[in-house]
XYZ file of N, CA and C in Angstrom:
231
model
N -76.560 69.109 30.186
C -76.624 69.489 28.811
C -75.258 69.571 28.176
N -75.599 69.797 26.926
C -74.208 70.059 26.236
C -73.021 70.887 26.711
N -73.396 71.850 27.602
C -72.718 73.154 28.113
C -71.864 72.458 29.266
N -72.169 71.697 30.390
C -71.674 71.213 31.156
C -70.504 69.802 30.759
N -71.093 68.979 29.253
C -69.961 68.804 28.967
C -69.139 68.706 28.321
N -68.928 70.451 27.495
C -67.733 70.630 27.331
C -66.909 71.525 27.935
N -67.162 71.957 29.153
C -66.395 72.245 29.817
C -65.491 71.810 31.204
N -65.348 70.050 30.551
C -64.423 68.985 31.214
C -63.306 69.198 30.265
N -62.596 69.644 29.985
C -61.560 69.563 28.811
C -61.384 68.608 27.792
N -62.217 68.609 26.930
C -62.633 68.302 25.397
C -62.323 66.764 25.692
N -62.776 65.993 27.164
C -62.902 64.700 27.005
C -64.354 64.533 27.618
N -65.028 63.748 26.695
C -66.584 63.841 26.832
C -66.286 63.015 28.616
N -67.594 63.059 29.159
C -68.059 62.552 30.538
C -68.678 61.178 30.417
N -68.971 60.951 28.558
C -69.303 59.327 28.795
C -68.111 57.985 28.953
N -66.876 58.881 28.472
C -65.341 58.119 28.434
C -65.020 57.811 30.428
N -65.552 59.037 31.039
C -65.139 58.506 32.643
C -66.115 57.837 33.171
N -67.440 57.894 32.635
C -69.013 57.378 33.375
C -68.329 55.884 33.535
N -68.269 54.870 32.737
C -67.946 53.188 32.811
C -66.793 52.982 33.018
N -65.761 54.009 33.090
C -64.050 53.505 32.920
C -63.934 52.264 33.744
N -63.487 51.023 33.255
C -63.103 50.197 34.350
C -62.161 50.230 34.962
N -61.837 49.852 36.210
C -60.751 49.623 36.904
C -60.267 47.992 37.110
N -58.908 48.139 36.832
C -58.286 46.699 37.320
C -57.828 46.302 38.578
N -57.315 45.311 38.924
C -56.798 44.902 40.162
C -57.813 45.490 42.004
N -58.709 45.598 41.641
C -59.483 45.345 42.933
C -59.843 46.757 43.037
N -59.341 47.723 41.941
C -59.667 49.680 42.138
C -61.009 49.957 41.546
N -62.004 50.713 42.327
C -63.246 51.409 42.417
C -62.604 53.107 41.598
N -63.907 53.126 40.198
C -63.912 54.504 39.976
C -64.443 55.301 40.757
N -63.499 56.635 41.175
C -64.122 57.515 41.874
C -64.721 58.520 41.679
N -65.593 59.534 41.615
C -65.265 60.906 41.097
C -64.781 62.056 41.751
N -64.396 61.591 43.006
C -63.204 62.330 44.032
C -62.464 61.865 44.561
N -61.069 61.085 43.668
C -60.507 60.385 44.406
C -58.792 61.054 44.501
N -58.015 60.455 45.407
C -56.875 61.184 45.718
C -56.031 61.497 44.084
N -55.369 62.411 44.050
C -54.722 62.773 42.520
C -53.700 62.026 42.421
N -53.120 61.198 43.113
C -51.669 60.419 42.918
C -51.799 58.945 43.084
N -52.941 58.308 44.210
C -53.456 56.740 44.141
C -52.198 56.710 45.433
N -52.452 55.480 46.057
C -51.907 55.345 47.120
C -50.625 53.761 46.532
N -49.492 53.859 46.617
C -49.205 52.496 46.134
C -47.887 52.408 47.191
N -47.295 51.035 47.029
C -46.331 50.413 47.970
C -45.397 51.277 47.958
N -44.821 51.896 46.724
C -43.794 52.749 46.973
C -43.863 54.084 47.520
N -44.944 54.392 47.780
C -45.505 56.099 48.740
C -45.078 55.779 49.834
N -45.574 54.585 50.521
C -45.247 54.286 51.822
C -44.067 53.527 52.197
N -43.405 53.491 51.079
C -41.868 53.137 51.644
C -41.084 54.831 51.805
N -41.806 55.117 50.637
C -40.936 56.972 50.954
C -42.014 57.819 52.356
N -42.501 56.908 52.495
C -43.212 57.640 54.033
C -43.652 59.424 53.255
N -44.734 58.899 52.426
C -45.527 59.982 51.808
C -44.603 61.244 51.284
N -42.849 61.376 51.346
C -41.960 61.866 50.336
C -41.862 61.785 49.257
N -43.013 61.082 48.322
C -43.023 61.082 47.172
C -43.133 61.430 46.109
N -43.016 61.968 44.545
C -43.147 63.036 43.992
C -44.761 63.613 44.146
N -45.562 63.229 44.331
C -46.871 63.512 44.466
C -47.059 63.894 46.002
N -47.183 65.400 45.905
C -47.797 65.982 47.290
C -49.172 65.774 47.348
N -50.313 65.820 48.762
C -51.231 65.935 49.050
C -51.582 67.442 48.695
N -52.531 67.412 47.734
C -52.871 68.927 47.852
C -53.188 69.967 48.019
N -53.715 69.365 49.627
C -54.775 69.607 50.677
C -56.501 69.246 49.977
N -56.556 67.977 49.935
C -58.101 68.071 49.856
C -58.246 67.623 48.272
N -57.232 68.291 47.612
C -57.179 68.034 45.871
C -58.404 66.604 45.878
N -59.245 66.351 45.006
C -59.290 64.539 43.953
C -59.849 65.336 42.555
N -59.634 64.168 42.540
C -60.152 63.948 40.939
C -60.602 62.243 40.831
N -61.492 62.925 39.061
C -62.072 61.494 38.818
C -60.896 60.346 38.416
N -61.360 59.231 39.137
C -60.282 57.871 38.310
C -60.530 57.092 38.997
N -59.105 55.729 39.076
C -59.405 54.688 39.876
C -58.512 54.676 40.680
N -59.507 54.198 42.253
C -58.211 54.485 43.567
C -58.570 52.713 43.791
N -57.516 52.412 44.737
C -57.604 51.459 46.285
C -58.744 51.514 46.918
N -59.497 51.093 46.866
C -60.322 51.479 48.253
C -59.718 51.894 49.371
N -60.648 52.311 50.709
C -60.021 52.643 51.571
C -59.167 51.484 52.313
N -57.991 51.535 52.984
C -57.005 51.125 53.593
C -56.150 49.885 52.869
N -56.395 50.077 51.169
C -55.486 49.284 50.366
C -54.110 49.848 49.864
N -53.349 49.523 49.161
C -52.633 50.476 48.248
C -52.092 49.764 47.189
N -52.034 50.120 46.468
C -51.648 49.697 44.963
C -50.530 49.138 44.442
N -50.268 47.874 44.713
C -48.812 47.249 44.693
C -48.644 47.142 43.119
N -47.007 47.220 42.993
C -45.987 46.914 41.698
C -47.254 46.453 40.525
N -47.906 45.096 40.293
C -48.241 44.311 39.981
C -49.610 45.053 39.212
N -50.848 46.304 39.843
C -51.575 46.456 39.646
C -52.872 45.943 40.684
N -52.341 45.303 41.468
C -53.330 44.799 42.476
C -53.460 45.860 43.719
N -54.938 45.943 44.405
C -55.035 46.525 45.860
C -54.500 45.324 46.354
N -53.592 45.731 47.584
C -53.145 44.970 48.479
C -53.087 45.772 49.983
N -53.594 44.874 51.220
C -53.071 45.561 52.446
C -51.503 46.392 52.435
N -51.216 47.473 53.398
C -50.121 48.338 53.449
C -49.008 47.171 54.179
């Protein structure tokens, strides 16, 4: 009902329902808060984005065992 969504922060739930994703990324609605990309794993997960134990949120990730190169594409690590 109405009650459930406005209390997503005044962005309706039909703007995340279809969001597309580019370059080979699946919307999630629990997906990691930072996205996995080439430069995480050159800083060997030192990157400004900590794990937040468990943290997601809705958006678009990699699938599992891709990561998100320069370009916008999933690519193997």
């Amino acid at each position: 009902g109405q009650d459930r969504d406005a209390a997503i922060g005044d962005i309706p739930t039909s703007i995340h329902a279809g969001m597309p994703c580019s370059g080979g990324q699946l919307y999630l609605e629990c997906g990691h808060p930072c996205g996995r990309t080439c430069a995480d794993l050159r800083l060997d997960g030192a990157g400004s984005c900590p794990d937040l134990d468990g943290l997601c949120v809705p958006g678009c990730n990699c699938p599992a065992g891709l990561v998100l190169a320069e370009g916008g594409q999933c690519v193997p690590p």
